[in-house]
mmCIF file of C-alpha atoms and ligand atoms in Angstrom:
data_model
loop_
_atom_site.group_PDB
_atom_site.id
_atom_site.type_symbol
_atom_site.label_atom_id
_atom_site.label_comp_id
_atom_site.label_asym_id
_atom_site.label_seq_id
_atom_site.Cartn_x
_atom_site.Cartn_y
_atom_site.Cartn_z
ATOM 1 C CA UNK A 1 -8.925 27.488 3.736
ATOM 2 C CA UNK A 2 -8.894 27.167 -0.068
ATOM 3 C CA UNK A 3 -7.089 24.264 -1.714
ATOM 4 C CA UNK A 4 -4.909 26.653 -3.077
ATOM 5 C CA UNK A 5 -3.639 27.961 -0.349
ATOM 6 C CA UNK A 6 -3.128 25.042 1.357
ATOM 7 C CA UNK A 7 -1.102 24.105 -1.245
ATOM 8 C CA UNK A 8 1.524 26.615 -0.595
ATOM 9 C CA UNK A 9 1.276 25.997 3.141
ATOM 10 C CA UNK A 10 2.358 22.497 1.432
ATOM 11 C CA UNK A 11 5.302 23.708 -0.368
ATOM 12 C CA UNK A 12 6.440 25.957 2.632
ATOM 13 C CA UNK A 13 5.973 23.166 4.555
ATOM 14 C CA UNK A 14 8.001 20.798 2.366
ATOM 15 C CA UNK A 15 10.977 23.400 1.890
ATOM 16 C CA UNK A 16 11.541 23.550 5.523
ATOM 17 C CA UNK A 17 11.338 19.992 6.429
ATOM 18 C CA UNK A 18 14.609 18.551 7.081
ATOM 19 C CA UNK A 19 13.388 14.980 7.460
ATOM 20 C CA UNK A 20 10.189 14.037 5.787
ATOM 21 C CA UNK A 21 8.191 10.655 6.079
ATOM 22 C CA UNK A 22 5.517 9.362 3.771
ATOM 23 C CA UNK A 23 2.761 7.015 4.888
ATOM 24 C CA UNK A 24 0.516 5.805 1.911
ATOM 25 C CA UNK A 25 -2.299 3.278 0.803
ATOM 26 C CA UNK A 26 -4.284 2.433 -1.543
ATOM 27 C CA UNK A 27 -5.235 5.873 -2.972
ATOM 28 C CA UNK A 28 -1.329 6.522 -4.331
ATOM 29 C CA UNK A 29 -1.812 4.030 -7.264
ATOM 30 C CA UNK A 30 -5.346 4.267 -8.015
ATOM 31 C CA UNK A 31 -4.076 7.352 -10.477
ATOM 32 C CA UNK A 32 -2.006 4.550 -11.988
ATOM 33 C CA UNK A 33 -5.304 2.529 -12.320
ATOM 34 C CA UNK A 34 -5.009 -0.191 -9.480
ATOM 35 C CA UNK A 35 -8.305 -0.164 -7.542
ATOM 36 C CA UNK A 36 -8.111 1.001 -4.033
ATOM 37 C CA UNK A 37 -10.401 -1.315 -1.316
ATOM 38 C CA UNK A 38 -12.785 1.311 -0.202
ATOM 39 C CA UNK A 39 -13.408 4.279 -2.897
ATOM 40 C CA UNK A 40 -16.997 3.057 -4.717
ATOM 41 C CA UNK A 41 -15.310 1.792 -7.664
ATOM 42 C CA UNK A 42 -13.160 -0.072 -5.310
ATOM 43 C CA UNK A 43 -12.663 -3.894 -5.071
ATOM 44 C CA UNK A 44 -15.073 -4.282 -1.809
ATOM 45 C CA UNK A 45 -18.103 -3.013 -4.236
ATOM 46 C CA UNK A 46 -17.056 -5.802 -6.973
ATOM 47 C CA UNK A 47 -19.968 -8.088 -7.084
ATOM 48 C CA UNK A 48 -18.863 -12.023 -6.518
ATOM 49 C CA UNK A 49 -21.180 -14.493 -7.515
ATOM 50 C CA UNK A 50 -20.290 -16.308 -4.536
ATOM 51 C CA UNK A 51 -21.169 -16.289 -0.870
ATOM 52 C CA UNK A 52 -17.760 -14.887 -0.251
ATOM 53 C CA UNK A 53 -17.104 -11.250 0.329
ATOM 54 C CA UNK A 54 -13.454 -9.833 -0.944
ATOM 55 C CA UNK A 55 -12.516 -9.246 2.599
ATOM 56 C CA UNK A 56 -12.705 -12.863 2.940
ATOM 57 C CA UNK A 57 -11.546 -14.181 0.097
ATOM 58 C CA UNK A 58 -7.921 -12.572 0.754
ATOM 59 C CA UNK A 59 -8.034 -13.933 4.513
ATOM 60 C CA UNK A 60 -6.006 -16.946 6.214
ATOM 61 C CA UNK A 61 -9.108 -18.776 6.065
ATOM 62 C CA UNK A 62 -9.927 -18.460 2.923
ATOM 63 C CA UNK A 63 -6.070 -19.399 1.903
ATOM 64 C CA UNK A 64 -6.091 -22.594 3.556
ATOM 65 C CA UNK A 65 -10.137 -23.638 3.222
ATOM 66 C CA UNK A 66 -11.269 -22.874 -0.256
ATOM 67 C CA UNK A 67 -7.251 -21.883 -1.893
ATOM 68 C CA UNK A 68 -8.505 -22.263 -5.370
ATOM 69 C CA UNK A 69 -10.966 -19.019 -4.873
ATOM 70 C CA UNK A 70 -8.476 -17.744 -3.064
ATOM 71 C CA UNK A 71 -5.773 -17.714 -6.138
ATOM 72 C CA UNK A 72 -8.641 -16.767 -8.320
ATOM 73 C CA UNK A 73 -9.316 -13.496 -6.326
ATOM 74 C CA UNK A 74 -5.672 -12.319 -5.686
ATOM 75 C CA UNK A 75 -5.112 -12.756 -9.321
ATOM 76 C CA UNK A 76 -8.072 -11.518 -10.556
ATOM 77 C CA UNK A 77 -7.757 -8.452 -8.278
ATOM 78 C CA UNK A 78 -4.530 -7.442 -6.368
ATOM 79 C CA UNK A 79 -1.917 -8.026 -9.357
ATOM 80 C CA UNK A 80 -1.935 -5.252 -11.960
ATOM 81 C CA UNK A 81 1.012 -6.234 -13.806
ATOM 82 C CA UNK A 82 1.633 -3.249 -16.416
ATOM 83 C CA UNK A 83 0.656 -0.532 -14.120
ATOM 84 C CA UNK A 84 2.776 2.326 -14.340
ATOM 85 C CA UNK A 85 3.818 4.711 -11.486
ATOM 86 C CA UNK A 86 2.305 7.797 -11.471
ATOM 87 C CA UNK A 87 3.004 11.654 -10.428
ATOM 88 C CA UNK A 88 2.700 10.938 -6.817
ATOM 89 C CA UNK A 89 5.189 7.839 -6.895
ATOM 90 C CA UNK A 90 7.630 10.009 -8.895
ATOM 91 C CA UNK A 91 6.871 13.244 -6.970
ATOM 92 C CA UNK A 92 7.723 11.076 -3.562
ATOM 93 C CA UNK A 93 11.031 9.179 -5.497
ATOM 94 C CA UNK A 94 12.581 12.577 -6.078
ATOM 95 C CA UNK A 95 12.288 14.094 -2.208
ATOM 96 C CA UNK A 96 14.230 11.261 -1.426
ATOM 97 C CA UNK A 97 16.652 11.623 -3.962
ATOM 98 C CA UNK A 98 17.092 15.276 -2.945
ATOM 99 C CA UNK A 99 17.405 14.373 0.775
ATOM 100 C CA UNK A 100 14.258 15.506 1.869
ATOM 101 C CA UNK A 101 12.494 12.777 2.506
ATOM 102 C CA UNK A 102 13.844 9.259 4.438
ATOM 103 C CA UNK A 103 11.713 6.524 4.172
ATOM 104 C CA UNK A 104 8.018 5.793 1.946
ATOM 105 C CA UNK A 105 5.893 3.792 4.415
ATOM 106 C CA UNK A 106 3.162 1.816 2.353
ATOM 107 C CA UNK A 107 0.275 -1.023 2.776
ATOM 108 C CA UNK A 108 0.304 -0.793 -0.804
ATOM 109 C CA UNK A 109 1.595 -4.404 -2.119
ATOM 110 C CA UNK A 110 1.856 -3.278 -5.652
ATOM 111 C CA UNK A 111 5.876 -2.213 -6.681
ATOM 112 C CA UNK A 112 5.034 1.256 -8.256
ATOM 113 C CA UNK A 113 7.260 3.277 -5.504
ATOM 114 C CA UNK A 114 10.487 1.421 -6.021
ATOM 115 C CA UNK A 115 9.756 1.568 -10.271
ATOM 116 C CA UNK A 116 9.343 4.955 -9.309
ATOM 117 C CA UNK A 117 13.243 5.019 -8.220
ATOM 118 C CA UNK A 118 12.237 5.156 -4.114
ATOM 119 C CA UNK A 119 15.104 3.564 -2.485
ATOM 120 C CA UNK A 120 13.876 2.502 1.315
ATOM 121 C CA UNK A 121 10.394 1.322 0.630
ATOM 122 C CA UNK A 122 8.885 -0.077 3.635
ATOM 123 C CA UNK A 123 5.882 -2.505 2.752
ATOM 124 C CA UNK A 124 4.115 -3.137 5.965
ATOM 125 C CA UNK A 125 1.729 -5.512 4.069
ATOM 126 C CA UNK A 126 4.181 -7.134 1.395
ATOM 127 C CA UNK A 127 4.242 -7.605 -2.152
ATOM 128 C CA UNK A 128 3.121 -9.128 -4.957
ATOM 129 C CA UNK A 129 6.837 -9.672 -6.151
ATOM 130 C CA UNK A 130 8.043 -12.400 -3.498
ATOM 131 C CA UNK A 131 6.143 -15.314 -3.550
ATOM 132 C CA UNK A 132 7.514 -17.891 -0.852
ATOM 133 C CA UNK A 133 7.348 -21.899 -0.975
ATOM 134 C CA UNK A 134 5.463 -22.645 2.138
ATOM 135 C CA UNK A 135 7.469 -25.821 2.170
ATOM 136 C CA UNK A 136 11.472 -25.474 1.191
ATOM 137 C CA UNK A 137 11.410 -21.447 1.327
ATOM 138 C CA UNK A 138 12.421 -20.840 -1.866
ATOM 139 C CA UNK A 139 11.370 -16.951 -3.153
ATOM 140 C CA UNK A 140 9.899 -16.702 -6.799
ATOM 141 C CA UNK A 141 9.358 -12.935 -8.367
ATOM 142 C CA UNK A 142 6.363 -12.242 -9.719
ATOM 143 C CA UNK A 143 6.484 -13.425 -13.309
ATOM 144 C CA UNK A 144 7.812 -16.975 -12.075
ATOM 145 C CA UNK A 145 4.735 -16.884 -9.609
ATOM 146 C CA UNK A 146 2.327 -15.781 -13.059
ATOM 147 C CA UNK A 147 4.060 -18.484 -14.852
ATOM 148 C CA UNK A 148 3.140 -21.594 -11.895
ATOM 149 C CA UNK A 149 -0.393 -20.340 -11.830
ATOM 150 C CA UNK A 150 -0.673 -20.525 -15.645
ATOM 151 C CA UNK A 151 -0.315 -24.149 -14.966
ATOM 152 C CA UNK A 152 -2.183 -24.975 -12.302
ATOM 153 C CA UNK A 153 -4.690 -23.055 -10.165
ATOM 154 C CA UNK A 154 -3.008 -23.293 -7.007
ATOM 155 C CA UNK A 155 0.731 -23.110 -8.301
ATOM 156 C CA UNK A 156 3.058 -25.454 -6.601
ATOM 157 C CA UNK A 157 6.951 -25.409 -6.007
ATOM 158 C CA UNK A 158 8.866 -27.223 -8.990
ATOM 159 C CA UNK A 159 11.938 -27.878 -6.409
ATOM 160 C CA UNK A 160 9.473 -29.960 -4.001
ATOM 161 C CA UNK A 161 5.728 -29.658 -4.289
ATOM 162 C CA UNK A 162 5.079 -27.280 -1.544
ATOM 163 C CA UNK A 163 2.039 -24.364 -2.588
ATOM 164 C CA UNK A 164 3.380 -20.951 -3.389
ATOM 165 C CA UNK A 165 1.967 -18.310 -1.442
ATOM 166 C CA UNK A 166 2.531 -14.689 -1.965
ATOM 167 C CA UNK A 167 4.164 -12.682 0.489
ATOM 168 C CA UNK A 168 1.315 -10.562 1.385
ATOM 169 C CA UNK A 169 -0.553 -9.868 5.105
ATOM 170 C CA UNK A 170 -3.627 -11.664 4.473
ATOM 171 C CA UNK A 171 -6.311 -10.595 6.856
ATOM 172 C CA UNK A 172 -5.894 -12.309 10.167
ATOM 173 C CA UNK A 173 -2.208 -12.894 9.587
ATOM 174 C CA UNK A 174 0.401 -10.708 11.819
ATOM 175 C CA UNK A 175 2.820 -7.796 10.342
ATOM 176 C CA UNK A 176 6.233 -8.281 9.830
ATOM 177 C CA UNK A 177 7.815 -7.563 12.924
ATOM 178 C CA UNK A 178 11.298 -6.242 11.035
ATOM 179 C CA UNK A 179 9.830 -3.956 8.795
ATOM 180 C CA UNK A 180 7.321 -2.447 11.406
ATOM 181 C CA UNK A 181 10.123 -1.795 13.772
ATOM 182 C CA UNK A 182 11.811 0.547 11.367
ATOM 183 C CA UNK A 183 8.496 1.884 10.421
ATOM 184 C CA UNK A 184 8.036 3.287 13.702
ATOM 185 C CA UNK A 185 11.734 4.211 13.704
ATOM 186 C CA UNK A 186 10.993 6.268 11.058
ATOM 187 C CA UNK A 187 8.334 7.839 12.165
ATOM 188 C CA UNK A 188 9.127 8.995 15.620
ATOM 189 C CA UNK A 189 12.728 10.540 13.891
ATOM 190 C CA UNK A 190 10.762 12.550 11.502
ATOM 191 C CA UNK A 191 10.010 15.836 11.644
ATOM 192 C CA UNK A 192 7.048 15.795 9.153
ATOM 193 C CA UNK A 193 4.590 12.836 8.321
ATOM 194 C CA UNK A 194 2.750 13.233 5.265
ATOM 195 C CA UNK A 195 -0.376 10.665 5.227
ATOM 196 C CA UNK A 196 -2.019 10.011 1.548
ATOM 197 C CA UNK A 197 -4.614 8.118 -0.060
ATOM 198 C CA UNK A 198 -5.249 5.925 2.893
ATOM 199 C CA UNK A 199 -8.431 5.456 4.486
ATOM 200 C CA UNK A 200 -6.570 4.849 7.935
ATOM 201 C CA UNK A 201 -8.941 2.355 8.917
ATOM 202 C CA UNK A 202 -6.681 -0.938 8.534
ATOM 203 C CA UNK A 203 -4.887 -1.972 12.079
ATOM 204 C CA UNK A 204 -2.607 -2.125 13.128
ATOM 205 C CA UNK A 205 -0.744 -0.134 10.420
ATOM 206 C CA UNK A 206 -2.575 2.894 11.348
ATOM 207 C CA UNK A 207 -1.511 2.876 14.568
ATOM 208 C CA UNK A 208 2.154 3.509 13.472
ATOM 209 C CA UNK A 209 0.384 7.622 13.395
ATOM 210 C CA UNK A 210 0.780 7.321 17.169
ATOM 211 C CA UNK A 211 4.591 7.152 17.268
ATOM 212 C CA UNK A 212 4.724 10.704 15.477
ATOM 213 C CA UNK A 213 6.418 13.623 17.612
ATOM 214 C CA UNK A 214 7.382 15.899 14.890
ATOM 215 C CA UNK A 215 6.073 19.230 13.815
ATOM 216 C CA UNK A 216 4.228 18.989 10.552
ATOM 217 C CA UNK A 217 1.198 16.198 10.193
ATOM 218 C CA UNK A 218 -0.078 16.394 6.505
ATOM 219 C CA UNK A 219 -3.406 14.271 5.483
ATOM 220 C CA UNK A 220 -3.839 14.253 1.675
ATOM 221 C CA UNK A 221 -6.725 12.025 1.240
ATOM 222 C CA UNK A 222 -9.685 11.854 -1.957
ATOM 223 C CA UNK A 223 -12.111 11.604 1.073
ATOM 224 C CA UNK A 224 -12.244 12.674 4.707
ATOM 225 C CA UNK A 225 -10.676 9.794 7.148
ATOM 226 C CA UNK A 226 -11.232 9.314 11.207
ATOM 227 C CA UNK A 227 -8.027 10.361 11.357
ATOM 228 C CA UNK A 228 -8.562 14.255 10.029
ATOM 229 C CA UNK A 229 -9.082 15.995 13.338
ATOM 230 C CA UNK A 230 -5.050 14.869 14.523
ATOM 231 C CA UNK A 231 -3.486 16.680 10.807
ATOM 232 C CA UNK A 232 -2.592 19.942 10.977
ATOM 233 C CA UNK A 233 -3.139 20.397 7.242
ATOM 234 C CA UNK A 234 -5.741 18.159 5.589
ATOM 235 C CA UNK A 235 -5.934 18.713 1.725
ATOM 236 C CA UNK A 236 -9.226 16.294 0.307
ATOM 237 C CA UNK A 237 -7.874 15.824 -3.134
ATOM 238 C CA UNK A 238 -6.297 13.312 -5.913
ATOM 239 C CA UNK A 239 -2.814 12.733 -4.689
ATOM 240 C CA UNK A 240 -0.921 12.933 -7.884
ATOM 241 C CA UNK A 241 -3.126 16.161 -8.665
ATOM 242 C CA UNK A 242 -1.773 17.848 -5.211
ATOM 243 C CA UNK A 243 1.811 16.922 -5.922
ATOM 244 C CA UNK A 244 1.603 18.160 -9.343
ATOM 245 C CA UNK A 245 0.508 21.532 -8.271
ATOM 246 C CA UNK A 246 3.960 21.924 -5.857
HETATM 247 P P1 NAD B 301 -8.510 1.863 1.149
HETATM 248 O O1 NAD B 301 -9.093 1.366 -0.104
HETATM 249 O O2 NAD B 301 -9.156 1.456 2.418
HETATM 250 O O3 NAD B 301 -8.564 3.462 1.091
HETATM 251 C C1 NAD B 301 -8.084 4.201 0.026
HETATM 252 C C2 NAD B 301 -8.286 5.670 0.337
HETATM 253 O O4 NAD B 301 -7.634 6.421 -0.669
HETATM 254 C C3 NAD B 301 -9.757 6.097 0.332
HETATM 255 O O5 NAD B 301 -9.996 6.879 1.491
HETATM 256 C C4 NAD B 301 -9.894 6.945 -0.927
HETATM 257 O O6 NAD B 301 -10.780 8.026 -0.782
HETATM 258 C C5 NAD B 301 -8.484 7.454 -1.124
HETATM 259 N N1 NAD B 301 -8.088 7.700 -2.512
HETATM 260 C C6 NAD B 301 -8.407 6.991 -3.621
HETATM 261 N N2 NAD B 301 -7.776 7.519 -4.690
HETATM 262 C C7 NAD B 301 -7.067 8.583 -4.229
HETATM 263 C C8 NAD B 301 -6.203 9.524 -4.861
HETATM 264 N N3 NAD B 301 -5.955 9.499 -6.167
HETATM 265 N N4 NAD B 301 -5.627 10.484 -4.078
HETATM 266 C C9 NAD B 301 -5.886 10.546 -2.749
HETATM 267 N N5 NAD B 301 -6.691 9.667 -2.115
HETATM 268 C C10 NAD B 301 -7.261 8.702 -2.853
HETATM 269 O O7 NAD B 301 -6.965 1.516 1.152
HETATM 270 P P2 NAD B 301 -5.871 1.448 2.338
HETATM 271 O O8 NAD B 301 -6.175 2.487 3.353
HETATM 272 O O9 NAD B 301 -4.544 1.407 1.698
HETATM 273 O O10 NAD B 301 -6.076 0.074 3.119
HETATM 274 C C11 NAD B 301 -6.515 -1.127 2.612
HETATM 275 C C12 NAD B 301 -5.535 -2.175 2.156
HETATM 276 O O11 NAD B 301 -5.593 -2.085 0.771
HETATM 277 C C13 NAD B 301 -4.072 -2.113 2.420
HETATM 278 O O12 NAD B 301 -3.731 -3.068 3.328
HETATM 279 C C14 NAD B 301 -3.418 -2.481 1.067
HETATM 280 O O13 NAD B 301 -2.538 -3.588 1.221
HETATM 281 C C15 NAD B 301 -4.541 -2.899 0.220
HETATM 282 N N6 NAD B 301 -4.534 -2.566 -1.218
HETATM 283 C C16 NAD B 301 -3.397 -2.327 -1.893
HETATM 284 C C17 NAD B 301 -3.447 -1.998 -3.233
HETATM 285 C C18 NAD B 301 -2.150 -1.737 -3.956
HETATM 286 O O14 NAD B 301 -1.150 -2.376 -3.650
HETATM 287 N N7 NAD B 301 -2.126 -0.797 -4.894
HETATM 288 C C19 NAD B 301 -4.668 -1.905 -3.895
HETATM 289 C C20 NAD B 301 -5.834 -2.176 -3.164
HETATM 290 C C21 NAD B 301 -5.753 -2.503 -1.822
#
C-alpha cells in the first residue's frame, strides 16, 4: 500500500475511533532533537572513551558503583533542557483535548508531551523533572536538580546529605507498579492503540501491547520493529511528518 493511502486509512481510522490510546518512545522527540537509543545517530553508537557501554552507564550498577560516570552520562545525554515539542507532541495534545484520545503512554523521560498541553501522561520510565532524595524523600524539579550538580558531581540533598537521584527506571530497576496498572487499564479499554517511534524492544513496557482487545492497532515507526506483523496498519515514517499529513 502506498504511504499515502495509508494515510487516509489513518485519518478514517482516527475519525471513527471513539477512544484512542497512544504508546510512544524514543522516536516522538527525536524531531524535537533529543537522540533516540537505537536509530544510528542514537546514544548507543556515541563512542565513550571508557570501558563502559551507555547501556551500562544508566544501570543500577553503574548508579551505585562508579555514580560519578553515572551523573556524567545522564547529564551529558538524557537531559535536553530547551527542547521544544514538536508536531507529533502537539498533534497527540489536541486528540485529547477534542476527546478522542484518553491517555499518552510513554518510556520517553523527557516532558515534551505535557509542554505539549497532554493532560494524563503516563511515564512508564519516569522523568527527568522529579529528582528524589534517596535519604529524607524530598522531590526537586529539574532546574533545582541542574543547580546541585553545578556544585558537585554527584549532587547531594541540602536538607540532609542524602544523593539525589532522578526518578528514572534505570536498567535493572522495576516499573512503577501505579502507573503500569493504569497503563494496562488504558489499554485494554481502548478501542485503538496507536504505537510510534518505539523500537518495542525494551521489557517489560512492550509487553503492555498484549493487553490490547480493541479494533484498530496502528505502528508508526522510522524503521520496521518485531512487533510489525501484530499492526494492522504499519506506516515506516517520521512521526511528526505522518501526523502532519492528517
Ligand atoms: P529506541 O531508541 O530503542 O527506538 C526508537 C525508535 O524510534 C527506533 O525504532 C527508530 O527507528 C524510531 N524513530 C526515530 N525517530 C523517529 C521519528 N521521527 N518517527 C518515527 N520513528 C522514529 O527507543 P525506545 O523504544 O523508546 O526505548 C528505549 C528507551 O529509550 C526508553 O526506555 C526511553 O526511556 C529511553 N529514551 C528516552 C528518551 C527521551 O525521553 N526522549 C531519549 C532516548 C532514550
Amino acid at each position: 500500500m502506498e504511504n499515502l493511502e495509508k494515510i487516509n486509512q489513518l485519518r478514517k481510522i482516527i475519525n471513527e475511533s471513539k477512544k484512542i490510546v497512544f504508546f510512544g518512545g524514543a522516536g516522538v522527540s527525536t524531531e524535537s532533537g533529543i537522540p533516540d537509543f537505537r536509530s544510528a545517530n542514537g546514544i548507543y553508537s556515541k563512542k565513550l572513551n571508557r570501558h563502559f557501554s551507555p547501556e551500562e552507564l544508566i544501570s543500577h550498577t553503574m548508579y551505585l558503583r562508579y555514580p560519578k560516570d553515572f551523573y556524567d552520562f545522564y547529564k551529558k545525554n538524557l537531559i535536553y533542557k530547551d527542547a521544544k515539542p514538536n508536531f507529533a507532541h502537539f498533534y497527540l495534545a489536541k486528540l485529547e483535548k477534542e476527546g478522542k484520545l484518553s491517555a499518552v503512554i510513554t518510556q520517553n523521560i523527557d516532558c515534551l508531551h505535557e509542554m505539549a498541553g497532554s493532560k494524563n501522561v503516563l511515564k512508564v520510565h519516569g522523568t527527568i523533572d522529579r529528582n528524589i532524595c534517596t535519604k529524607c524523600g524530598k522531590v526537586y524539579n529539574l532546574d533545582e536538580f541542574l543547580n546541585f550538580c553545578k556544585k558537585e558531581e554527584v549532587p547531594h540533598c541540602p536538607d540532609c546529605g542524602g544523593v539525589i537521584k532522578p526518578d528514572v527506571t534505570l536498567y535493572e530497576e522495576g516499573l512503577n507498579m501505579e502507573i503500569f496498572s493504569e497503563a494496562i487499564r488504558q489499554i485494554s479499554s481502548a478501542d485503538t492503540l496507536i504505537i510510534g517511534g518505539t523500537s518495542l524492544i525494551v521489557y517489560p513496557a512492550v509487553s503492555l501491547i498484549q493487553y490490547f482487545k480493541g479494533k484498530n492497532l496502528i505502528l508508526i515507526n522510522k524503521s520496521s520493529t518485531d512487533k510489525d506483523y501484530l499492526a494492522n496498519l504499519v506506516i515506516h515514517d517520521k512521526i511528526g511528518e505522518v501526523f502532519k499529513k492528517l
